CSV table of C-alpha atoms and ligand atoms in Angstrom, one decimal:
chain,number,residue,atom,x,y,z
O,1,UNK,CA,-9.2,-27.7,-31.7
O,2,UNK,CA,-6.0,-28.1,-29.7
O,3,UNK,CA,-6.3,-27.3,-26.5
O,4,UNK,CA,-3.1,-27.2,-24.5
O,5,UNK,CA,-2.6,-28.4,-20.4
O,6,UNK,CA,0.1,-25.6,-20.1
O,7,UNK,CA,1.7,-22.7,-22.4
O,8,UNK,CA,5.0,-21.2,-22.4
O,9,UNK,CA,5.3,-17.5,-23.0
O,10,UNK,CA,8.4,-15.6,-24.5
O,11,UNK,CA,8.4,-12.8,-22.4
O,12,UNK,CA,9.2,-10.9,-26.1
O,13,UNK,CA,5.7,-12.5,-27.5
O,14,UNK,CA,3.7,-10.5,-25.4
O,15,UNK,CA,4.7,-7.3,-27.3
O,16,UNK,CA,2.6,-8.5,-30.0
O,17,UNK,CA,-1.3,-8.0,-30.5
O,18,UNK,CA,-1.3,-12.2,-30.8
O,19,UNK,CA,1.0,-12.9,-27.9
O,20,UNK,CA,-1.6,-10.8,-25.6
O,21,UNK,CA,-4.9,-12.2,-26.9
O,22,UNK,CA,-3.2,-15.7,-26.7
O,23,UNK,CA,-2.1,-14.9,-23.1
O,24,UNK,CA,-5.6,-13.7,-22.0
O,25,UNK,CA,-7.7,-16.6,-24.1
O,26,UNK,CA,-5.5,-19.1,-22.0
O,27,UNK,CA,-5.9,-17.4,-18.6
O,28,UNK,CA,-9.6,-17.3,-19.4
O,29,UNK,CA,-10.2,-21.0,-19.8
O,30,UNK,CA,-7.7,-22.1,-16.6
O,31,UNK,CA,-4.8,-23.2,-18.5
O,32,UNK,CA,-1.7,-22.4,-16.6
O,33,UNK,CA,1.0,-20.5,-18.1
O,34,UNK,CA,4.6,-19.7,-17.4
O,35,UNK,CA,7.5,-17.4,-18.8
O,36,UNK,CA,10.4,-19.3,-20.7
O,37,UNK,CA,13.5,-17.5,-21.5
O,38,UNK,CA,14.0,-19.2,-24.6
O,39,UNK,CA,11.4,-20.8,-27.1
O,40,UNK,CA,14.0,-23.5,-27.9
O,41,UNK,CA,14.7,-24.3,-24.2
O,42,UNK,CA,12.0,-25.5,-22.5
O,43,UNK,CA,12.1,-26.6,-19.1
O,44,UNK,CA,9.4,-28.1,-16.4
O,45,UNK,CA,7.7,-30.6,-18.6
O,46,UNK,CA,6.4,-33.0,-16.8
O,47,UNK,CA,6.7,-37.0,-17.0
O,48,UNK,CA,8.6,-39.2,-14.4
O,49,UNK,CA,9.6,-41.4,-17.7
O,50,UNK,CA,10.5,-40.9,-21.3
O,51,UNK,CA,6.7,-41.9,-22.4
O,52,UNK,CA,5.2,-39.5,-20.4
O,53,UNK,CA,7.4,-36.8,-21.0
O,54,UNK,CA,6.4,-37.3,-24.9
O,55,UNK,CA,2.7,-37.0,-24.1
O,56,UNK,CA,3.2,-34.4,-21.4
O,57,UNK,CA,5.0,-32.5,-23.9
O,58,UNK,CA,2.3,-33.1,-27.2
O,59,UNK,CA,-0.1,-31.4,-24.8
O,60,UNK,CA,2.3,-28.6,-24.1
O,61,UNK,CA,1.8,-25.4,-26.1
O,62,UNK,CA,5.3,-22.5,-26.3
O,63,UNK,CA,4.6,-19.1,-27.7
O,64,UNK,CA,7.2,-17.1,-29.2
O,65,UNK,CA,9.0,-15.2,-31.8
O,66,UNK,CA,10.8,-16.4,-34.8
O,67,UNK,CA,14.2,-14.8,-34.9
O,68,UNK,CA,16.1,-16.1,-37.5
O,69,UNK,CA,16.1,-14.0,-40.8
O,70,UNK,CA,16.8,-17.6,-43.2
O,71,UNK,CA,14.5,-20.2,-44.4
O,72,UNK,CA,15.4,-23.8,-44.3
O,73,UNK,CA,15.3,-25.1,-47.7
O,74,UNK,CA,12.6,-28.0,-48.0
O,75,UNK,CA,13.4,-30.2,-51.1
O,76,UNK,CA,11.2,-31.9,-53.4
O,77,UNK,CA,7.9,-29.6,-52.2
O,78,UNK,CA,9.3,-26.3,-52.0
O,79,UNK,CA,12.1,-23.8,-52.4
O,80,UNK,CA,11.9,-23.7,-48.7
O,81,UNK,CA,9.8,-24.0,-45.6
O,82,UNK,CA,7.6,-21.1,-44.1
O,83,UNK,CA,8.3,-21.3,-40.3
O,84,UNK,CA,5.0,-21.3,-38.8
O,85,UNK,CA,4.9,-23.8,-35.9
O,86,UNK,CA,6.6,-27.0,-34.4
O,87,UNK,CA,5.6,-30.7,-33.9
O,88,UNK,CA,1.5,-31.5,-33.4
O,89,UNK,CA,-0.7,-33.2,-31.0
O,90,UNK,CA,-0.5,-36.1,-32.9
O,91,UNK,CA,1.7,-39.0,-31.9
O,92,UNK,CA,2.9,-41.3,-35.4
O,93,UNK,CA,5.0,-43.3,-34.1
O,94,UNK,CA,7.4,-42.7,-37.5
O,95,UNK,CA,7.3,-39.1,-37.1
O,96,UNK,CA,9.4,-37.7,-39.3
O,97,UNK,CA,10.4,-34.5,-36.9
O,98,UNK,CA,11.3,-37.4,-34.5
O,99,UNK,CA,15.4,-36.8,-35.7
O,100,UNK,CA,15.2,-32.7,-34.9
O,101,UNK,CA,12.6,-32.5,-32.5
O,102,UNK,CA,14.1,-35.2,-30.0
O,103,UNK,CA,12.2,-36.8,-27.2
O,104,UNK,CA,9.9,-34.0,-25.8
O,105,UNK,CA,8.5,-32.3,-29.1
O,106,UNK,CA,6.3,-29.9,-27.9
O,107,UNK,CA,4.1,-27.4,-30.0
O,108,UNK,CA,5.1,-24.0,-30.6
O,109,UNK,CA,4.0,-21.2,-32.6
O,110,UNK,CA,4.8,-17.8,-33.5
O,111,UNK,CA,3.5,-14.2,-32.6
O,112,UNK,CA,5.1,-12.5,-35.4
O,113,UNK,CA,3.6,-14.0,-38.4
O,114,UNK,CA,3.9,-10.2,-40.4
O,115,UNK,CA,7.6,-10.4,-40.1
O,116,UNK,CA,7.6,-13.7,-41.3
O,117,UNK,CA,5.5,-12.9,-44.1
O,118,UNK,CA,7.7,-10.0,-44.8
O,119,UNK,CA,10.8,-12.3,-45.2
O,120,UNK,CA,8.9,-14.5,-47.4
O,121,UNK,CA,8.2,-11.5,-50.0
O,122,UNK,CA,12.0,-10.5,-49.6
O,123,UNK,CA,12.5,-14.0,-50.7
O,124,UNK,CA,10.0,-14.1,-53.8
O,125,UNK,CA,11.8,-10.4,-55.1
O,126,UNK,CA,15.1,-11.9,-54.8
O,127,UNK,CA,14.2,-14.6,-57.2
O,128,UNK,CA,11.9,-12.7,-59.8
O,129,UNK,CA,11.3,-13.8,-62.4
O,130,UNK,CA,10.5,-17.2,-61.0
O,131,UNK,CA,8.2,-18.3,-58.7
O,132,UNK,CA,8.9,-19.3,-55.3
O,133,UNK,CA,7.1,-22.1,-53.3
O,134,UNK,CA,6.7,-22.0,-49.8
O,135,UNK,CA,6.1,-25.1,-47.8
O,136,UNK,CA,4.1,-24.2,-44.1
O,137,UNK,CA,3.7,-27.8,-43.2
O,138,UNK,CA,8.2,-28.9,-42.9
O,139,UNK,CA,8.2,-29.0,-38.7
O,140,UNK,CA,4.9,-29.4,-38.4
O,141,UNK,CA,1.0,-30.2,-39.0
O,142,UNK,CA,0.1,-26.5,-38.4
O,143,UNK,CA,-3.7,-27.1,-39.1
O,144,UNK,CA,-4.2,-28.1,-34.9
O,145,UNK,CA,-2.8,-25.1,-34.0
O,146,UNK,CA,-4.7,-22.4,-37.0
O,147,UNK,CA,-8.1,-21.8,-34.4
O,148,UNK,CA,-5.3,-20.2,-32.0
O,149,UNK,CA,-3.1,-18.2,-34.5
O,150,UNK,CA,-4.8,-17.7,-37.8
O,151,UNK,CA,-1.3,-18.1,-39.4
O,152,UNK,CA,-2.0,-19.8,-42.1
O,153,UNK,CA,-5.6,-17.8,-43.1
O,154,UNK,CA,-3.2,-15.2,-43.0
O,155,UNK,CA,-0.3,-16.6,-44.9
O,156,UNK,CA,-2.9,-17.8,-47.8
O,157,UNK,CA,-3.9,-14.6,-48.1
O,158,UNK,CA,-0.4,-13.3,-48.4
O,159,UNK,CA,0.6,-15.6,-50.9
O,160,UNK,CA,-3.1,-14.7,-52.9
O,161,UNK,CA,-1.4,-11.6,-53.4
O,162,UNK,CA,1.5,-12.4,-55.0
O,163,UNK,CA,2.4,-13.2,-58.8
O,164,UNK,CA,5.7,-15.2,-57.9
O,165,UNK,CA,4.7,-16.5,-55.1
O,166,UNK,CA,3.1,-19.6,-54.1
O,167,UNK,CA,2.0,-22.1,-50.5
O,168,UNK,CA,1.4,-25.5,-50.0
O,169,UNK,CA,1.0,-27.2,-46.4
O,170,UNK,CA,0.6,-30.6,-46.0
O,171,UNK,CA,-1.6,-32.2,-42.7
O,172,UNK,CA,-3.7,-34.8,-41.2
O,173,UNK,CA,-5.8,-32.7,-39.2
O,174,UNK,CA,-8.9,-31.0,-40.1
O,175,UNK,CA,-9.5,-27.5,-38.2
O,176,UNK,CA,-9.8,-26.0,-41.7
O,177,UNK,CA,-12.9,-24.1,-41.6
O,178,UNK,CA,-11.5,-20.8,-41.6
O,179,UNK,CA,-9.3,-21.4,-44.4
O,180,UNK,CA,-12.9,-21.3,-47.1
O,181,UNK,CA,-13.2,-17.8,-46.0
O,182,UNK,CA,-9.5,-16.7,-47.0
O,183,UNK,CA,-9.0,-15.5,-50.7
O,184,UNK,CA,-6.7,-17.8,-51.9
O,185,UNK,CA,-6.2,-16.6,-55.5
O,186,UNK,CA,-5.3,-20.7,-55.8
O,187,UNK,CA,-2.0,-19.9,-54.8
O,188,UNK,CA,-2.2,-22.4,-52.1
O,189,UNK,CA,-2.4,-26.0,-52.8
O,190,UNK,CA,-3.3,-28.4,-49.6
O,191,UNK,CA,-2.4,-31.8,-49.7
O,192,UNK,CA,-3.6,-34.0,-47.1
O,193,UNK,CA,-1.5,-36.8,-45.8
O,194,UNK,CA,-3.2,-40.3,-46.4
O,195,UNK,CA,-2.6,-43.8,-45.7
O,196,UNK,CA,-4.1,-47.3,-45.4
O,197,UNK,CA,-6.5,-47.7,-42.4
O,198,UNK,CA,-4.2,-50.6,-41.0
O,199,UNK,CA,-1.1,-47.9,-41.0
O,200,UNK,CA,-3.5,-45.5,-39.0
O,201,UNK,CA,-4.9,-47.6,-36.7
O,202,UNK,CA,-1.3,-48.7,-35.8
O,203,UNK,CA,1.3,-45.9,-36.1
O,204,UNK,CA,-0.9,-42.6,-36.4
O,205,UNK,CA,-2.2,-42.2,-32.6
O,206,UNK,CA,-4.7,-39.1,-31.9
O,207,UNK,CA,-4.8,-38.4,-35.4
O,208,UNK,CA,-8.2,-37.7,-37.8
O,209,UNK,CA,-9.8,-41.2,-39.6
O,210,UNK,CA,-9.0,-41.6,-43.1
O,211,UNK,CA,-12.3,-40.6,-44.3
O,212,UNK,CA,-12.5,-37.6,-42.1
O,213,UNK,CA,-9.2,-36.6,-43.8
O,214,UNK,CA,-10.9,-36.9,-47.2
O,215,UNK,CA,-14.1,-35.0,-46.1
O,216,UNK,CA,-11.8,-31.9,-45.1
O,217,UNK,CA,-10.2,-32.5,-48.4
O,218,UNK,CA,-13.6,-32.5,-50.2
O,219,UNK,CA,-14.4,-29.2,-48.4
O,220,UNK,CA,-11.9,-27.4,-49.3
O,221,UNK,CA,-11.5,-28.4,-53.1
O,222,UNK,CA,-15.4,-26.8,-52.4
O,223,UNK,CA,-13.8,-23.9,-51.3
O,224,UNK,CA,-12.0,-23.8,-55.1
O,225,UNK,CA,-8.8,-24.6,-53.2
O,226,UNK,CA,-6.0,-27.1,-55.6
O,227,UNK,CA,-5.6,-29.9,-53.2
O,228,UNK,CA,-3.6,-33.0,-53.4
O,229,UNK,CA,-2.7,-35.7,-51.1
O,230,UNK,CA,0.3,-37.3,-49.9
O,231,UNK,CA,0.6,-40.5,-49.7
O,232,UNK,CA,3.2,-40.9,-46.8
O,233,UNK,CA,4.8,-43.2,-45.3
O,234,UNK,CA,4.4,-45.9,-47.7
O,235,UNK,CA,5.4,-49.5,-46.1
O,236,UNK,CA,6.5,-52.1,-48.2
O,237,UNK,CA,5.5,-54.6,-45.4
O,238,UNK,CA,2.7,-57.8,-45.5
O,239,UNK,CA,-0.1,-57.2,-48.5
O,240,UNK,CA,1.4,-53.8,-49.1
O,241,UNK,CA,0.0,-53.4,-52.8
O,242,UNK,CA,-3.6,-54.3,-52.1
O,243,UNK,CA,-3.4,-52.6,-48.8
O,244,UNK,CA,-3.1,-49.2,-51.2
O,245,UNK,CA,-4.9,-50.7,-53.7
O,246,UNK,CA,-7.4,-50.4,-51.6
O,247,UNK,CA,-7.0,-47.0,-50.3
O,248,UNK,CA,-6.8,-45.7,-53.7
O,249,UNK,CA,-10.0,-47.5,-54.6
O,250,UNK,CA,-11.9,-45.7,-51.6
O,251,UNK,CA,-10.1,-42.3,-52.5
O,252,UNK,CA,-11.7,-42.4,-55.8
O,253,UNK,CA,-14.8,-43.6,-54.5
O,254,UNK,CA,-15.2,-40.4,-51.9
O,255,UNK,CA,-15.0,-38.0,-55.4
O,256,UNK,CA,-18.4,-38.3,-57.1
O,257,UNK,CA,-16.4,-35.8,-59.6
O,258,UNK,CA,-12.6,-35.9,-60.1
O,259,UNK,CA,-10.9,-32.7,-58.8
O,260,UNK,CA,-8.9,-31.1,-61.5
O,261,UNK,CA,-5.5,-30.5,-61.2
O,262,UNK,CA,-5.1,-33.3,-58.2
O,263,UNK,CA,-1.4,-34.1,-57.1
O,264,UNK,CA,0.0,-36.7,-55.3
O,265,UNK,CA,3.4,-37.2,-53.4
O,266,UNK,CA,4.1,-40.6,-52.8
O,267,UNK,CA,6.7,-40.9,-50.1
O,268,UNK,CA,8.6,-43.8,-49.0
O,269,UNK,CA,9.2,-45.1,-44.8
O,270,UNK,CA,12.9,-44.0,-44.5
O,271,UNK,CA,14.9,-43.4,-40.4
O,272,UNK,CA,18.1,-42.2,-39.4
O,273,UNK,CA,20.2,-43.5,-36.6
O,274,UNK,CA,19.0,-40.5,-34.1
O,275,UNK,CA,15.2,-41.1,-35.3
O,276,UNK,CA,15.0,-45.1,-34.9
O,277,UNK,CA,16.6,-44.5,-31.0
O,278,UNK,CA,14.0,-41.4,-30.2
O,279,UNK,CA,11.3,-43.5,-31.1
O,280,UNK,CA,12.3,-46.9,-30.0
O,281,UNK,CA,12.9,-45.0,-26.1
O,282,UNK,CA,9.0,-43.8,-26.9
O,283,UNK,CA,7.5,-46.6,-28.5
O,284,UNK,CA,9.5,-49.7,-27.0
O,285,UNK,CA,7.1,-52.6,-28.6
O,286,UNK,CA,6.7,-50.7,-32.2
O,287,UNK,CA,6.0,-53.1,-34.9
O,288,UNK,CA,7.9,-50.3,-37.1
O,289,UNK,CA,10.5,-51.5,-39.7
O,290,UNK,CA,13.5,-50.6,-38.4
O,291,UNK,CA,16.3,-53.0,-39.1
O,292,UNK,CA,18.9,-51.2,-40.6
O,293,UNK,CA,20.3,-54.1,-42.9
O,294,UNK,CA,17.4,-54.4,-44.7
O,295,UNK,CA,17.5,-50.9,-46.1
O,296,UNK,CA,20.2,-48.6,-48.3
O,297,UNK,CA,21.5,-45.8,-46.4
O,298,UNK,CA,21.6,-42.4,-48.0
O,299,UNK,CA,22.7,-39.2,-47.4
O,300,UNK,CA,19.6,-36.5,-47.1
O,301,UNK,CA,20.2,-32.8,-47.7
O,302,UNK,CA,20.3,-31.7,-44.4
O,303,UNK,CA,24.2,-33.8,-44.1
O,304,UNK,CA,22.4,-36.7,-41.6
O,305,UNK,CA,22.0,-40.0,-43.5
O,306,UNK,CA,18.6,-42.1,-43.4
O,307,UNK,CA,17.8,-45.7,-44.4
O,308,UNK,CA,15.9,-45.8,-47.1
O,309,UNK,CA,14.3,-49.0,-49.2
O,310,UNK,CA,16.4,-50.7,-51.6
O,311,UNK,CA,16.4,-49.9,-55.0
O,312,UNK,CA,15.0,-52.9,-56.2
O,313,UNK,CA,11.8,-52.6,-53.8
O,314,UNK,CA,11.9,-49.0,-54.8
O,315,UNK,CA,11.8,-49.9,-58.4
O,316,UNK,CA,9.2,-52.2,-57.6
O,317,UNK,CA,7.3,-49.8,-55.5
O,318,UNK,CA,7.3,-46.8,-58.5
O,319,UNK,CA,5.9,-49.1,-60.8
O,320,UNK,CA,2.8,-49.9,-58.9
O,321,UNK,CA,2.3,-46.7,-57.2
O,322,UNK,CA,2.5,-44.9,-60.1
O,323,UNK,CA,0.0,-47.4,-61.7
O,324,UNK,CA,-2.5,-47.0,-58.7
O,325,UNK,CA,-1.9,-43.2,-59.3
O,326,UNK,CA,-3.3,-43.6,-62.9
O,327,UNK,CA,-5.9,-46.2,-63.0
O,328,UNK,CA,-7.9,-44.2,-60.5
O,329,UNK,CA,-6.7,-40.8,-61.0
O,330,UNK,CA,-5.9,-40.8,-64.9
O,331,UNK,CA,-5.5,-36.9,-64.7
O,332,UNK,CA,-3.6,-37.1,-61.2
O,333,UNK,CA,-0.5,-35.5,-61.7
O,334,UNK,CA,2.4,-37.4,-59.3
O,335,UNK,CA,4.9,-34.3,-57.9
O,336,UNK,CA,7.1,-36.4,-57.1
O,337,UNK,CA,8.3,-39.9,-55.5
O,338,UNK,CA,10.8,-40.6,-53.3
R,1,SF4,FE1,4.5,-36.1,-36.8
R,1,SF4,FE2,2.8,-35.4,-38.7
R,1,SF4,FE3,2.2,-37.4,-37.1
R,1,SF4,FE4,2.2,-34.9,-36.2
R,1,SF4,S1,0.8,-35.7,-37.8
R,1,SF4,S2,3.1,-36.7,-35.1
R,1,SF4,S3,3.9,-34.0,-37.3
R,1,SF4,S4,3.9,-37.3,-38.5
């Protein structure tokens, strides 16, 4: 379980039943806590330099309310994100929240998970008769933070509820064991974020092992949950295609039977401009590929451009992935590829 060196307090979260139980689980073990006006401006994190101000601030915890009335949108998983949380302990050095979340992401979360809830139904009735997705995992892995809020226990059992509408979170982490007890109706689908054993052991810092990832993965397809994984960021660098070869080849192995109904995401290494300098300030001697002319530049929907592979690689890259996809997983169904 996450346990953070300092929390943040809204004044405003303390009005709710979480905010105060939060407040006096925190005072109880030590953990010293301040009052921040703002939960998007947060001051007094330590760190004399840019590195330590990034770990300083993984280990820093902010507790507020979640204001805004609108939902991002969150193209190709969902119709849109369910605002949860921010950031994660982790520390991938290609984190993809590394372009909004800047140089000190630290972890927040929200008292006022019923109101968010709320929003999403207003959502889901606006666009009867369809169903409406609902992605909890777009700025953030919320799974370190669940033993602290319950938020998504509670959002799985919102969405069990509700004919049109459906969850999915994505994560690395594996503090899942309250999620087997929620009734999840399998309107929730987890997909657990997977990659070769060289990519973790070099870019994904205080993150789970790869077969830890699958054990959680195996519990909770137990549990009668649809799960998936995401395959993310895929490097086209070195031995790439036995390097997943490989992976696949263990993935299957860890099923003695094939979960039904198993999706994959395969999703391509891509930067922008205010991503590469974030984490080359962080990580100065990263082996990441960064060099812009070796990539295509694109615009992505939120109006910033990234560099993405070329479409020759990428045509390359479909054609194997999706081969790996379906000589281990014949029934795997691929969501999408990108
Ligand atoms: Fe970023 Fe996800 Fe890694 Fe956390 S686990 S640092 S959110 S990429």
């Amino acid at each position: 379980m996450f346990i953070p060196k300092r929390v943040y307090f809204e004044p405003e979260a303390l009005d709710y039943p979480l905010g105060q139980e939060l407040k006096q689980r925190f005072s109880g073990m030590g953990i010293p806590i301040r009052l921040t006006g703002s939960h998007n401006r947060v001051t007094g994190i330590p760190g004399k330099t840019v590195a330590e101000g990034y770990r300083e601030a993984k280990s820093t915890l902010v507790v507020g309310v979640r204001r805004g009335k609108d939902f991002q949108s969150c193209k190709p998983s969902a119709h849109f994100q369910l605002p949860l949380a921010t950031s994660c302990p982790g520390m991938c050095e290609y984190c993809y929240l590394a372009t909004t979340l800047g140089k000190k992401p630290y972890l927040r979360i929200y008292v006022n998970i019923d109101e968010i809830l709320a929003r999403a139904a207003e959502y889901i009735s606006q666009h009867m008769p369809d169903i409406t997705v609902f992605e909890g995992g777009a700025t953030s892995d919320p799974v370190p933070v669940e033993p602290l809020t319950g938020s998504l226990r509670k959002a799985v059992e919102f969405f069990s509820s509700q004919p049109n509408g459906r969850f999915r979170f994505a994560t690395k982490f594996t503090d899942i064991g309250g999620l087997c007890k929620a009734e999840h109706n399998n309107h929730t689908r987890v997909r657990f974020s997977i990659n070769t054993e060289e990519i973790i052991r070099r870019y994904e810092h205080r993150t789970p092992s790869l077969k830890e990832r699958i054990k959680a993965a195996q519990k909770l397809w137990e549990c009668g949950y649809p799960i998936g994984f995401l395959v993310a960021p895929i490097f086209l660098e070195g031995e790439w295609r036995q390097e997943y070869g490989q992976l696949f080849a263990q993935l299957r192995q860890e099923f003695s039977q094939l979960p039904k109904d198993l999706t994959f995401e395969l999703i391509t290494h891509r930067f922008t401009a205010r991503a590469k300098n974030n984490l080359l300030a962080l990580f100065p001697n990263t082996s990441l590929p960064l060099n812009e002319k070796e990539r295509q530049f694109k615009f992505g929907q939120f109006g910033y451009g990234k560099y993405v592979y070329e479409k020759n690689a990428m045509d390359e890259l479909r054609r194997d992935m999706t081969g790996l996809v379906h000589q281990y997983f014949p029934e795997g169904k691929i969501d999408y590829l990108v």
